[in-house]
Short mmCIF file of C-alpha atoms and ligand atoms in Angstrom, two decimals:
data_model
loop_
_atom_site.label_atom_id
_atom_site.label_comp_id
_atom_site.label_asym_id
_atom_site.label_seq_id
_atom_site.Cartn_x
_atom_site.Cartn_y
_atom_site.Cartn_z
CA MET A 21 0.00 0.00 0.00
CA SER A 22 1.37 3.43 -0.85
CA VAL A 23 2.03 5.94 1.92
CA ARG A 24 -0.44 8.33 0.27
CA ALA A 25 -3.31 5.86 0.52
CA GLU A 26 -2.85 5.64 4.32
CA ILE A 27 -3.31 9.36 4.97
CA LYS A 28 -6.87 9.88 6.25
CA ARG A 29 -6.43 13.18 8.07
CA LEU A 30 -8.38 16.15 6.71
CA THR A 31 -6.30 18.82 4.98
CA THR A 32 -6.82 22.42 3.91
CA ARG A 33 -8.02 21.03 0.55
CA ASP A 34 -10.78 19.07 2.30
CA ILE A 35 -11.77 22.14 4.31
CA ARG A 36 -11.99 24.25 1.14
CA ALA A 37 -13.96 21.49 -0.60
CA LEU A 38 -16.40 21.29 2.30
CA ALA A 39 -17.00 25.03 2.16
CA ARG A 40 -17.48 24.94 -1.62
CA SER A 41 -20.02 22.12 -1.29
CA GLY A 42 -22.02 24.29 1.12
CA GLU A 43 -21.52 21.90 4.05
CA LYS A 44 -20.73 23.82 7.23
CA ILE A 45 -17.36 23.28 8.93
CA ALA A 46 -17.45 22.17 12.58
CA MET A 47 -14.49 23.33 14.64
CA LEU A 48 -13.95 23.14 18.42
CA THR A 49 -11.04 23.80 20.72
CA ALA A 50 -9.29 21.06 22.69
CA TYR A 51 -6.26 21.17 24.93
CA ASP A 52 -5.56 17.53 25.79
CA HIS A 53 -5.45 14.03 24.39
CA VAL A 54 -8.73 12.66 25.80
CA MET A 55 -10.92 15.60 24.78
CA ALA A 56 -9.30 15.75 21.34
CA GLY A 57 -10.01 12.06 20.83
CA LEU A 58 -13.67 12.53 21.77
CA LEU A 59 -14.08 15.47 19.37
CA ASP A 60 -12.41 13.48 16.61
CA GLN A 61 -14.71 10.50 17.20
CA ALA A 62 -17.75 12.82 17.17
CA GLY A 63 -16.89 14.15 13.70
CA VAL A 64 -15.38 17.59 14.29
CA GLU A 65 -13.43 18.58 11.20
CA ILE A 66 -10.96 21.03 12.77
CA VAL A 67 -9.60 20.84 16.31
CA LEU A 68 -8.10 24.17 17.35
CA VAL A 69 -5.61 24.27 20.18
CA GLY A 70 -6.54 27.84 21.05
CA ASP A 71 -4.48 30.06 23.28
CA SER A 72 -7.72 30.18 25.27
CA LEU A 73 -5.68 27.43 26.95
CA GLY A 74 -4.49 30.33 29.11
CA ASN A 75 -7.95 31.12 30.53
CA VAL A 76 -9.59 27.71 30.30
CA VAL A 77 -6.85 25.34 31.45
CA LEU A 78 -4.07 27.39 33.03
CA GLY A 79 -6.32 29.76 35.00
CA HIS A 80 -4.93 33.08 33.72
CA GLU A 81 -7.11 36.20 33.38
CA THR A 82 -6.09 36.70 29.72
CA THR A 83 -4.35 34.72 26.96
CA LEU A 84 -1.24 36.90 27.17
CA PRO A 85 0.85 34.71 29.53
CA VAL A 86 0.59 31.66 27.22
CA THR A 87 3.97 30.67 25.76
CA LEU A 88 5.00 28.83 22.63
CA ASP A 89 6.17 25.93 24.81
CA ASP A 90 2.68 25.75 26.42
CA MET A 91 1.11 25.59 22.95
CA ILE A 92 3.58 22.99 21.73
CA ARG A 93 3.01 20.69 24.73
CA HIS A 94 -0.79 20.84 24.46
CA THR A 95 -0.89 20.68 20.66
CA SER A 96 1.27 17.52 20.68
CA ALA A 97 -1.20 15.90 23.08
CA VAL A 98 -4.17 16.96 20.95
CA TYR A 99 -2.54 15.71 17.77
CA ARG A 100 -1.86 12.31 19.37
CA GLY A 101 -5.53 12.10 20.36
CA THR A 102 -6.83 12.60 16.82
CA THR A 103 -6.68 10.60 13.62
CA ARG A 104 -9.07 12.40 11.25
CA ALA A 105 -9.48 16.03 12.29
CA MET A 106 -7.20 18.74 11.03
CA VAL A 107 -5.28 20.17 14.01
CA VAL A 108 -4.56 23.91 14.13
CA CYS A 109 -2.38 25.59 16.77
CA ASP A 110 -2.72 29.23 17.83
CA LEU A 111 0.50 31.25 17.75
CA PRO A 112 0.39 32.89 21.19
CA PHE A 113 1.00 36.53 22.11
CA GLY A 114 4.32 37.91 20.83
CA THR A 115 5.27 34.84 18.79
CA ALA A 116 4.06 36.27 15.46
CA LYS A 117 5.11 39.88 16.01
CA ASP A 118 7.02 40.08 12.70
CA PRO A 119 7.38 37.76 9.70
CA GLU A 120 10.64 36.10 10.79
CA THR A 121 9.49 35.52 14.38
CA ALA A 122 6.21 34.11 13.06
CA LEU A 123 8.08 31.79 10.73
CA SER A 124 10.39 30.40 13.41
CA SER A 125 7.42 29.98 15.80
CA ALA A 126 5.38 28.16 13.17
CA ILE A 127 8.29 25.92 12.18
CA ALA A 128 8.75 24.91 15.84
CA VAL A 129 5.02 24.20 16.18
CA LEU A 130 4.76 22.10 13.03
CA GLN A 131 7.99 20.18 13.67
CA GLN A 132 7.34 19.43 17.34
CA THR A 133 3.59 18.74 17.36
CA GLY A 134 2.58 17.19 14.04
CA CYS A 135 -0.23 19.71 13.59
CA GLN A 136 -0.98 20.97 10.11
CA ALA A 137 -1.61 24.70 10.45
CA VAL A 138 -1.29 27.70 12.72
CA LYS A 139 -3.68 30.53 13.53
CA ILE A 140 -2.55 34.15 13.79
CA GLU A 141 -4.70 36.85 15.43
CA GLY A 142 -4.99 40.28 13.87
CA GLY A 143 -6.36 42.29 10.95
CA GLY A 144 -4.48 43.68 7.97
CA ALA A 145 -1.36 44.15 10.12
CA ALA A 146 -1.05 40.34 10.33
CA ALA A 147 -1.04 39.94 6.52
CA PRO A 148 2.80 40.08 6.12
CA MET A 149 3.17 37.31 8.71
CA VAL A 150 0.53 35.20 6.96
CA ALA A 151 2.24 35.73 3.59
CA ARG A 152 5.68 34.76 4.99
CA LEU A 153 4.39 31.47 6.39
CA VAL A 154 2.31 30.62 3.34
CA ALA A 155 5.39 31.22 1.14
CA GLN A 156 7.11 28.49 3.21
CA GLY A 157 4.21 26.07 2.73
CA ILE A 158 2.65 26.55 6.15
CA PRO A 159 -1.16 26.87 6.14
CA VAL A 160 -2.43 29.82 8.18
CA MET A 161 -5.86 30.57 9.61
CA GLY A 162 -6.58 34.28 10.22
CA HIS A 163 -8.59 35.68 13.15
CA ILE A 164 -10.33 39.07 13.18
CA GLY A 165 -12.99 40.87 15.21
CA LEU A 166 -12.49 40.25 18.92
CA THR A 167 -8.82 39.27 19.12
CA PRO A 168 -8.14 38.47 22.80
CA GLN A 169 -4.36 38.95 22.48
CA SER A 170 -5.10 42.67 21.91
CA VAL A 171 -7.49 42.97 24.87
CA HIS A 172 -5.55 45.81 26.48
CA GLN A 173 -5.57 47.83 23.26
CA LEU A 174 -9.22 47.01 22.55
CA GLY A 175 -10.18 47.88 26.12
CA GLY A 176 -12.29 44.78 26.77
CA TYR A 177 -14.29 41.97 25.20
CA TYR A 178 -17.17 43.37 23.10
CA ARG A 179 -18.90 42.91 19.75
CA HIS A 180 -17.08 44.30 16.68
CA GLY A 181 -18.29 45.93 13.45
CA LYS A 182 -21.09 47.95 15.02
CA ASP A 183 -20.80 51.01 12.74
CA VAL A 184 -20.03 51.46 9.05
CA PRO A 185 -16.31 52.41 9.40
CA ALA A 186 -15.73 49.49 11.80
CA ALA A 187 -17.53 47.09 9.43
CA GLN A 188 -15.51 48.39 6.46
CA GLU A 189 -12.29 47.93 8.40
CA LEU A 190 -13.20 44.30 9.13
CA ILE A 191 -14.07 43.66 5.48
CA ALA A 192 -10.75 45.17 4.35
CA ALA A 193 -8.83 43.10 6.92
CA ALA A 194 -10.54 39.89 5.79
CA ARG A 195 -9.64 40.66 2.16
CA GLU A 196 -6.01 41.39 3.07
CA LEU A 197 -5.69 38.11 4.95
CA GLN A 198 -7.22 36.21 2.05
CA ASP A 199 -4.85 37.93 -0.39
CA ALA A 200 -1.93 37.03 1.89
CA GLY A 201 -2.90 33.37 1.50
CA ALA A 202 -4.87 32.48 4.66
CA PHE A 203 -6.89 29.28 4.06
CA ALA A 204 -9.71 30.33 6.45
CA ILE A 205 -10.52 33.16 8.84
CA VAL A 206 -12.09 33.09 12.32
CA LEU A 207 -14.65 35.88 12.79
CA GLU A 208 -14.97 36.38 16.53
CA PHE A 209 -17.86 38.32 18.10
CA ILE A 210 -18.69 40.34 14.98
CA VAL A 211 -22.12 41.79 14.18
CA PRO A 212 -23.88 38.88 12.37
CA GLU A 213 -24.79 40.94 9.27
CA VAL A 214 -21.16 42.01 8.86
CA ALA A 215 -19.93 38.42 9.33
CA ALA A 216 -22.46 37.30 6.69
CA GLU A 217 -21.22 39.96 4.27
CA ILE A 218 -17.55 39.00 4.82
CA THR A 219 -18.50 35.35 4.22
CA GLN A 220 -20.20 36.31 0.94
CA LEU A 221 -17.27 38.42 -0.23
CA LEU A 222 -14.48 35.92 0.47
CA ASP A 223 -13.46 32.83 -1.50
CA ILE A 224 -11.99 31.21 1.62
CA PRO A 225 -14.19 29.88 4.45
CA THR A 226 -15.06 31.98 7.50
CA ILE A 227 -15.42 30.26 10.88
CA GLY A 228 -17.68 32.20 13.23
CA ILE A 229 -17.78 32.43 17.00
CA GLY A 230 -20.56 34.59 18.40
CA SER A 231 -20.95 36.08 14.90
CA GLY A 232 -24.27 34.66 13.76
CA PRO A 233 -25.26 31.60 11.74
CA ASP A 234 -24.13 32.65 8.27
CA CYS A 235 -20.40 31.89 8.43
CA ALA A 236 -19.01 28.91 6.50
CA GLY A 237 -18.32 27.15 9.79
CA GLN A 238 -18.59 27.58 13.55
CA VAL A 239 -16.14 27.29 16.42
CA LEU A 240 -16.58 27.26 20.20
CA VAL A 241 -14.36 26.73 23.19
CA ILE A 242 -15.15 23.12 24.14
CA ASN A 243 -15.52 23.93 27.85
CA ASP A 244 -18.22 26.51 27.03
CA LEU A 245 -20.08 24.00 24.83
CA ILE A 246 -20.19 21.26 27.45
CA GLY A 247 -20.53 23.41 30.58
CA LEU A 248 -17.13 22.58 32.04
CA ASN A 249 -16.14 25.85 33.67
CA VAL A 250 -15.66 27.32 37.10
CA ARG A 251 -16.03 30.86 35.69
CA PRO A 252 -19.04 32.11 33.70
CA ALA A 253 -18.91 31.35 29.95
CA PRO A 254 -19.37 34.13 27.34
CA GLY A 255 -23.01 35.17 26.86
CA PHE A 256 -23.20 33.94 23.25
CA THR A 257 -22.65 30.26 24.18
CA LYS A 258 -25.53 28.03 25.16
CA PRO A 259 -23.99 24.99 26.89
CA LYS A 260 -25.33 21.66 25.61
CA ALA A 261 -24.36 19.81 28.81
CA ASP A 262 -23.51 20.44 32.45
CA VAL A 263 -20.29 18.50 32.77
CA ALA A 264 -19.20 20.66 35.71
CA GLY A 265 -22.40 19.58 37.52
CA ILE A 266 -21.75 15.89 36.72
CA ILE A 267 -18.21 16.17 38.09
CA ARG A 268 -19.33 18.00 41.27
CA LYS A 269 -21.98 15.32 41.89
CA ALA A 270 -19.63 12.36 41.28
CA VAL A 271 -16.88 13.89 43.42
CA GLY A 272 -19.36 14.80 46.14
CA GLU A 273 -20.57 11.16 46.25
CA TYR A 274 -16.96 9.95 46.37
CA VAL A 275 -16.12 12.29 49.24
CA ALA A 276 -19.24 11.11 51.12
CA GLU A 277 -18.36 7.42 50.52
CA VAL A 278 -14.78 7.92 51.70
CA LYS A 279 -15.95 9.68 54.83
CA ALA A 280 -18.73 7.12 55.55
CA HIS A 281 -16.28 4.19 55.81
CA PRO A 282 -15.40 3.68 59.50
CA ALA A 283 -11.92 4.98 60.17
CA ALA A 284 -9.37 2.51 61.57
CA LYS A 285 -8.51 3.54 65.14
CA ALA A 286 -5.19 5.35 65.22
CA LYS A 287 -2.67 3.58 67.53
CA GLU A 288 -1.86 5.38 70.78
CA PRO A 289 1.77 6.56 70.61
CA ALA A 290 4.09 4.41 72.80
CA VAL A 291 4.98 6.26 75.99
CA GLY A 292 8.50 6.38 77.48
O1 KIV B 293 -8.09 30.69 21.52
C1 KIV B 293 -9.18 30.28 21.08
O2 KIV B 293 -9.83 29.39 21.65
C2 KIV B 293 -9.69 30.88 19.87
C3 KIV B 293 -11.10 30.55 19.46
C4 KIV B 293 -12.06 31.19 20.38
C5 KIV B 293 -11.36 30.89 18.05
O3 KIV B 293 -9.01 31.63 19.24
#
């Protein structure tokens, strides 16, 4: 059997083909081997190892403290948990600040994790980084709208594209990223009508999060989807399960069982 025939993992070509056929693309985040395996088995096409790792798994207030080593460790685990899904790794804060830094970060990620693509946050300013990686054969997903790595500049987490200049800026950014060679673009927390217009205008697929139903695909943070959080999830997610509740109940029963078993009497210490 040829090596080619054994490759079953979805590629950027499959993702483009899906979008062209009109079938929506299902993407979710994962940060570890078990969760990635479950998403893969359930038919998710793209597993994103988002730098939301920082908030969701590592307990930081923002994504800014996440390092390239953090992303590499978790992306390797996710890749090992999947056989079919395309795996995309976020380049964390500061690791795509110019084209050469972005290239060395992306090379480290692809070589050390096995994943197939990276995601870079930012509008038109990110286009030179996207172009540099694409010229080296590295697929890049763009990310515009709410870009959490820029939270301090943005001044918070809010919906984007609310007025005409803001909408035009998003449309221009999406076009620049497409022209730079991005294979898809995440549209995060953008006014749904603007996200729909961007989706219409582009040839590459858009993947929406909190941006309405008309994107070519959808992405969510897995913990928000399944209700596995100790902090409140963003308002636009409607959890489909209460995994945190299941865990609290199971652990509560375990604690009660442990405590109900009669304790062996502790020996009196020998005197003298
Ligand atoms: O870091 C992340 O999880 C993301 C998704 C929300 C798109 O960038």
